[in-house]
Structures are given as structure tokens and as C-alpha cells.
Amino acid sequence: MENEYKLNTTPLKSELAIVKQWLYDEYLKLNCQSGFYCNWEIIEKGFSQNKVFIYLLKNNPVGFALWCEHEGCVNMQILAVSPSMRHLGIGKAFVEMLCDFFRMNETFAIKCYCSPKESVSFWEGKMRFIQYPNIKYSKSELTFYKPLIHTTPFAAKPNPINKLELWDDEPHMTNHKAPKWCWNINVNLQSNPIIHPCNSNWNLRLTRNGEIVKDDKIKYFTNRIKSIEKDDFLYIDSLL
């Protein structure tokens, strides 16, 4: 049965037309109040830019995704399954196939905005996406992400000798305040980078061999850490 499903990364116009029809039918059923048909112009534009993938069952479109990419992170703008095929596990299988595809194409994370709000149970509950912290930049509490590569986990017991600490505020607001997140850095960061949503003005502190090497805003760390920001993520795979 699994072999009957296929991710089409170069869909045909005829396949897109089928997607359009079931989006339109759903739009009418919902009294033109919701659904993704109202985004059709955006979907068509994405199709012309090769940013629409279609999920096929026996060559019949049962799902589609509109996405964009920036600095190695994919933003899943719209993902939908045909109304007649929902609650059958197709959405989960579709997202897993997308994750595999983007991972193979050197994407380090996928993020999405959960609209409608009810989709949180799918992205967070079934797909194990993680809710964004409040990084400002107008990011909603309904924004979620998932790393696609192995990462260095948060430190349950911070190493006082070699660690990286992150606060969710600017340096002048962090006096006598414990860091929000901490990672031990006596690991291979190239194989397991540190990946976490961030605001470039947040305070970051690097401690090596028991001494504070730098304690400043993330955006001022470029002389100590390579590849420190990608998209709106802290991304560290090497220390200088």
C-alpha cells in the first residue's frame, strides 16, 4: 500500500487543477468562510516557482504543500489534504515524506504557522513540532518548528567549564537572571549543531575552560562563532 503513495515535486497543471477543485468544493461547503481556496493566487504563484509539491495516491492528488526556503530553513506556508481523505493518516505520512525530502536536500529545519488554530494538535501532537519561544519579530504563538538533523540537546546539568547560555532578552535586561537555555559544548558541534529560534538581540554567553570568552548580543558574536544565525535560528556548528 505504501508504494501507492508518491511525493511529486514537479506536479502537472492537470494535478494542480484537481487540487483547485477540491479546495473550491470545500470553500463552498464552508459558506466561503474558510479553507485555502482564498489563497489560490498565492498557490498558483508558488506553482510557477516550483514551490508546490503534490502528494499522490495511485496518481491521484490527495494532498499538496506550498513552501519557501531561506538559509536552509523551509517555511511550510500551506499544507492540506483532500477533505475526502482526511483522518486516515495521510497528512502524517505526507509530512514525513516532505521531511525526508528536505533533509536529503540539506534543510536543517521546517517551520510552520498553524492556521487554523485547530491544526496545532496535528503539528505538535502527531508530528512532534516544537512551539516557538516569543522571539518578537511578530512571530505568533502558533508558529512551530522541527529540526531535521541531529542537534545538541539542552543541558540538564550544565557543565560549568564549557557551556553556551542563552537568555530570551537583551543583555541589559538579564542582570541576576538565569539563562533560559543552556548547552554543553564539549561535543562535536559539526555533527550535532545547536539549533534554536532566536532574536539577534538576545544575550548569549560562551564559557570555555571555565572562563567567559564572550557575553553579548547574538549579532555581535561573529568573531567567536561561525554560522551563528540562519533565518531566525541560532545555528552553531563550530566555535573559533
CSV table of C-alpha atoms in Angstrom, one decimal:
chain,number,residue,atom,x,y,z
A,1,MET,CA,0.0,0.0,0.0
A,2,GLU,CA,2.9,2.4,0.9
A,3,ASN,CA,4.2,2.1,-2.7
A,4,GLU,CA,1.0,3.6,-4.0
A,5,TYR,CA,1.8,6.9,-2.4
A,6,LYS,CA,4.2,9.3,-4.1
A,7,LEU,CA,5.6,12.8,-3.5
A,8,ASN,CA,5.5,14.7,-6.8
A,9,THR,CA,8.0,17.6,-6.6
A,10,THR,CA,7.3,18.6,-10.2
A,11,PRO,CA,3.5,18.4,-10.4
A,12,LEU,CA,1.5,18.9,-13.6
A,13,LYS,CA,-1.0,21.6,-14.2
A,14,SER,CA,-3.7,18.9,-14.5
A,15,GLU,CA,-2.9,17.7,-11.0
A,16,LEU,CA,-3.0,21.3,-9.7
A,17,ALA,CA,-6.4,21.7,-11.3
A,18,ILE,CA,-7.7,18.7,-9.2
A,19,VAL,CA,-6.4,20.3,-6.1
A,20,LYS,CA,-8.1,23.5,-7.0
A,21,GLN,CA,-11.4,21.7,-7.5
A,22,TRP,CA,-11.4,20.1,-4.1
A,23,LEU,CA,-10.3,23.3,-2.4
A,24,TYR,CA,-13.1,25.1,-4.1
A,25,ASP,CA,-15.7,22.5,-3.2
A,26,GLU,CA,-14.6,22.7,0.5
A,27,TYR,CA,-14.7,26.5,0.3
A,28,LEU,CA,-18.4,26.4,-0.9
A,29,LYS,CA,-19.2,23.8,1.8
A,30,LEU,CA,-17.9,26.1,4.4
A,31,ASN,CA,-20.0,29.0,3.1
A,32,CYS,CA,-17.0,30.8,1.7
A,33,GLN,CA,-15.8,31.5,5.3
A,34,SER,CA,-12.6,29.5,5.5
A,35,GLY,CA,-10.3,27.0,3.7
A,36,PHE,CA,-7.3,27.6,1.5
A,37,TYR,CA,-9.2,28.4,-1.8
A,38,CYS,CA,-9.0,32.1,-0.9
A,39,ASN,CA,-5.2,31.7,-1.2
A,40,TRP,CA,-5.4,30.3,-4.7
A,41,GLU,CA,-3.4,33.2,-6.3
A,42,ILE,CA,-0.6,32.6,-3.9
A,43,ILE,CA,-0.7,28.8,-4.6
A,44,GLU,CA,-0.6,29.4,-8.3
A,45,LYS,CA,2.4,31.7,-8.0
A,46,GLY,CA,4.2,29.1,-5.9
A,47,PHE,CA,3.4,26.5,-8.5
A,48,SER,CA,5.1,28.7,-11.2
A,49,GLN,CA,8.1,29.0,-8.9
A,50,ASN,CA,8.3,25.2,-8.3
A,51,LYS,CA,7.3,25.6,-4.7
A,52,VAL,CA,4.3,23.4,-4.7
A,53,PHE,CA,4.5,19.7,-4.1
A,54,ILE,CA,1.6,17.3,-4.5
A,55,TYR,CA,1.0,14.0,-2.7
A,56,LEU,CA,-0.4,11.3,-4.9
A,57,LEU,CA,-2.3,8.2,-4.2
A,58,LYS,CA,-2.4,5.9,-7.2
A,59,ASN,CA,-1.5,9.0,-9.3
A,60,ASN,CA,-4.5,11.0,-7.8
A,61,PRO,CA,-3.7,14.2,-5.9
A,62,VAL,CA,-4.7,13.8,-2.2
A,63,GLY,CA,-2.6,16.5,-0.7
A,64,PHE,CA,-0.4,19.5,-1.5
A,65,ALA,CA,2.1,21.7,0.1
A,66,LEU,CA,3.2,25.3,-0.6
A,67,TRP,CA,6.6,26.2,0.8
A,68,CYS,CA,9.5,28.6,0.6
A,69,GLU,CA,13.1,28.3,1.8
A,70,HIS,CA,15.6,30.8,3.4
A,71,GLU,CA,19.1,30.0,4.5
A,72,GLY,CA,18.5,26.2,4.8
A,73,CYS,CA,15.1,26.5,6.7
A,74,VAL,CA,11.8,25.6,4.9
A,75,ASN,CA,8.7,27.5,5.8
A,76,MET,CA,5.6,25.4,5.2
A,77,GLN,CA,3.2,28.1,4.1
A,78,ILE,CA,0.2,25.8,3.3
A,79,LEU,CA,-0.4,22.1,3.7
A,80,ALA,CA,-3.7,20.4,3.1
A,81,VAL,CA,-5.2,17.0,2.4
A,82,SER,CA,-8.3,16.4,0.3
A,83,PRO,CA,-11.4,16.6,2.6
A,84,SER,CA,-12.4,13.1,1.4
A,85,MET,CA,-9.1,11.6,2.5
A,86,ARG,CA,-8.7,13.2,6.0
A,87,HIS,CA,-8.4,11.3,9.3
A,88,LEU,CA,-6.7,8.3,7.5
A,89,GLY,CA,-3.1,9.1,8.5
A,90,ILE,CA,-2.4,10.6,5.1
A,91,GLY,CA,-1.3,14.0,6.5
A,92,LYS,CA,1.2,12.4,8.8
A,93,ALA,CA,2.7,10.3,6.0
A,94,PHE,CA,2.8,13.3,3.7
A,95,VAL,CA,4.7,15.4,6.2
A,96,GLU,CA,7.1,12.6,7.0
A,97,MET,CA,7.8,12.3,3.2
A,98,LEU,CA,8.4,16.0,3.0
A,99,CYS,CA,10.7,16.0,5.9
A,100,ASP,CA,12.7,13.2,4.3
A,101,PHE,CA,12.9,15.1,1.0
A,102,PHE,CA,14.1,18.3,2.6
A,103,ARG,CA,16.5,16.6,4.8
A,104,MET,CA,18.1,15.0,1.8
A,105,ASN,CA,18.4,18.4,0.3
A,106,GLU,CA,20.3,19.9,3.2
A,107,THR,CA,17.5,21.6,5.0
A,108,PHE,CA,18.1,21.8,8.7
A,109,ALA,CA,14.6,22.7,9.9
A,110,ILE,CA,11.0,23.1,8.9
A,111,LYS,CA,8.7,25.7,10.4
A,112,CYS,CA,5.0,26.4,10.0
A,113,TYR,CA,2.3,28.7,11.2
A,114,CYS,CA,-0.7,26.7,12.5
A,115,SER,CA,-3.7,28.0,10.7
A,116,PRO,CA,-6.4,27.2,11.5
A,117,LYS,CA,-5.6,27.0,15.2
A,118,GLU,CA,-7.1,23.5,15.4
A,119,SER,CA,-4.1,22.2,13.4
A,120,VAL,CA,-1.8,22.6,16.4
A,121,SER,CA,-2.9,19.1,17.6
A,122,PHE,CA,-1.6,17.8,14.3
A,123,TRP,CA,1.7,19.6,14.1
A,124,GLU,CA,2.6,19.5,17.8
A,125,GLY,CA,0.9,16.3,18.8
A,126,LYS,CA,1.3,14.0,15.8
A,127,MET,CA,4.4,15.5,14.1
A,128,ARG,CA,6.3,16.5,17.2
A,129,PHE,CA,6.9,20.1,16.1
A,130,ILE,CA,8.1,22.4,18.8
A,131,GLN,CA,6.4,25.7,19.7
A,132,TYR,CA,8.5,28.8,19.0
A,133,PRO,CA,9.5,30.9,22.0
A,134,ASN,CA,8.5,34.5,21.9
A,135,ILE,CA,11.2,35.9,19.7
A,136,LYS,CA,9.2,39.0,18.9
A,137,TYR,CA,9.6,39.9,15.2
A,138,SER,CA,5.8,39.5,15.0
A,139,LYS,CA,6.1,35.7,15.4
A,140,SER,CA,2.9,34.2,16.5
A,141,GLU,CA,2.5,31.7,19.4
A,142,LEU,CA,1.1,29.5,16.7
A,143,THR,CA,4.5,29.2,15.0
A,144,PHE,CA,6.1,25.8,15.3
A,145,TYR,CA,9.3,24.2,14.1
A,146,LYS,CA,11.1,20.8,13.8
A,147,PRO,CA,14.9,20.2,13.3
A,148,LEU,CA,15.6,17.8,10.5
A,149,ILE,CA,19.1,16.9,11.6
A,150,HIS,CA,20.7,15.7,14.9
A,151,THR,CA,21.2,18.6,17.3
A,152,THR,CA,23.0,19.2,20.6
A,153,PRO,CA,20.3,18.9,23.3
A,154,PHE,CA,19.7,21.3,26.2
A,155,ALA,CA,21.9,20.6,29.1
A,156,ALA,CA,20.0,19.0,32.0
A,157,LYS,CA,23.2,19.5,34.1
A,158,PRO,CA,25.2,22.5,32.7
A,159,ASN,CA,28.9,22.0,32.5
A,160,PRO,CA,30.5,25.0,34.3
A,161,ILE,CA,33.7,24.6,32.3
A,162,ASN,CA,32.4,24.5,28.7
A,163,LYS,CA,28.9,25.8,28.0
A,164,LEU,CA,26.8,28.2,25.9
A,165,GLU,CA,24.0,30.1,27.7
A,166,LEU,CA,21.1,31.9,26.0
A,167,TRP,CA,18.7,34.5,27.5
A,168,ASP,CA,15.4,35.5,25.9
A,169,ASP,CA,16.2,39.2,26.4
A,170,GLU,CA,18.8,41.8,25.7
A,171,PRO,CA,22.0,42.0,27.9
A,172,HIS,CA,20.9,44.9,29.9
A,173,MET,CA,17.7,43.1,30.9
A,174,THR,CA,19.5,39.9,32.1
A,175,ASN,CA,21.3,41.0,35.2
A,176,HIS,CA,20.9,38.4,38.0
A,177,LYS,CA,18.6,36.4,35.7
A,178,ALA,CA,19.3,32.8,35.0
A,179,PRO,CA,19.7,31.8,31.3
A,180,LYS,CA,16.6,30.4,29.6
A,181,TRP,CA,18.5,27.7,27.7
A,182,CYS,CA,22.0,26.1,28.1
A,183,TRP,CA,24.1,23.7,26.0
A,184,ASN,CA,27.2,21.9,26.9
A,185,ILE,CA,29.8,22.4,24.2
A,186,ASN,CA,32.2,19.5,24.9
A,187,VAL,CA,30.6,17.7,21.9
A,188,ASN,CA,31.1,17.6,18.2
A,189,LEU,CA,29.0,20.6,17.1
A,190,GLN,CA,29.7,19.9,13.4
A,191,SER,CA,27.7,16.6,13.7
A,192,ASN,CA,25.3,17.9,16.2
A,193,PRO,CA,24.9,21.7,15.8
A,194,ILE,CA,23.0,23.9,18.3
A,195,ILE,CA,19.7,24.9,16.6
A,196,HIS,CA,17.2,27.2,18.3
A,197,PRO,CA,14.8,30.0,17.3
A,198,CYS,CA,16.2,33.3,18.5
A,199,ASN,CA,16.2,37.1,18.3
A,200,SER,CA,19.6,38.5,17.2
A,201,ASN,CA,19.4,41.0,20.2
A,202,TRP,CA,19.2,38.2,22.8
A,203,ASN,CA,22.1,37.8,25.2
A,204,LEU,CA,24.5,34.9,24.6
A,205,ARG,CA,27.3,33.8,26.8
A,206,LEU,CA,30.2,31.5,25.8
A,207,THR,CA,32.2,29.9,28.6
A,208,ARG,CA,35.3,27.8,27.7
A,209,ASN,CA,37.8,26.2,30.1
A,210,GLY,CA,35.9,27.9,33.0
A,211,GLU,CA,36.3,31.4,31.6
A,212,ILE,CA,33.7,33.7,30.0
A,213,VAL,CA,35.0,34.2,26.4
A,214,LYS,CA,32.2,36.5,25.3
A,215,ASP,CA,28.9,37.8,26.8
A,216,ASP,CA,26.9,39.9,24.4
A,217,LYS,CA,24.1,40.1,21.9
A,218,ILE,CA,23.9,37.2,19.4
A,219,LYS,CA,24.6,39.5,16.5
A,220,TYR,CA,27.9,40.5,18.0
A,221,PHE,CA,29.3,37.0,18.3
A,222,THR,CA,30.5,36.6,14.8
A,223,ASN,CA,34.2,36.8,15.8
A,224,ARG,CA,33.8,33.8,18.1
A,225,ILE,CA,31.2,31.5,16.4
A,226,LYS,CA,30.8,30.5,12.7
A,227,SER,CA,27.4,30.4,11.1
A,228,ILE,CA,25.7,31.9,14.2
A,229,GLU,CA,22.3,32.8,12.5
A,230,LYS,CA,20.3,31.2,9.8
A,231,ASP,CA,16.9,32.5,9.1
A,232,ASP,CA,15.6,33.3,12.6
A,233,PHE,CA,17.5,30.5,14.2
A,234,LEU,CA,20.6,30.3,16.4
A,235,TYR,CA,22.7,27.9,14.4
A,236,ILE,CA,26.1,26.9,15.7
A,237,ASP,CA,28.2,24.1,14.2
A,238,SER,CA,31.7,25.5,15.0
A,239,LEU,CA,33.4,27.5,17.7
A,240,LEU,CA,36.5,29.6,16.9
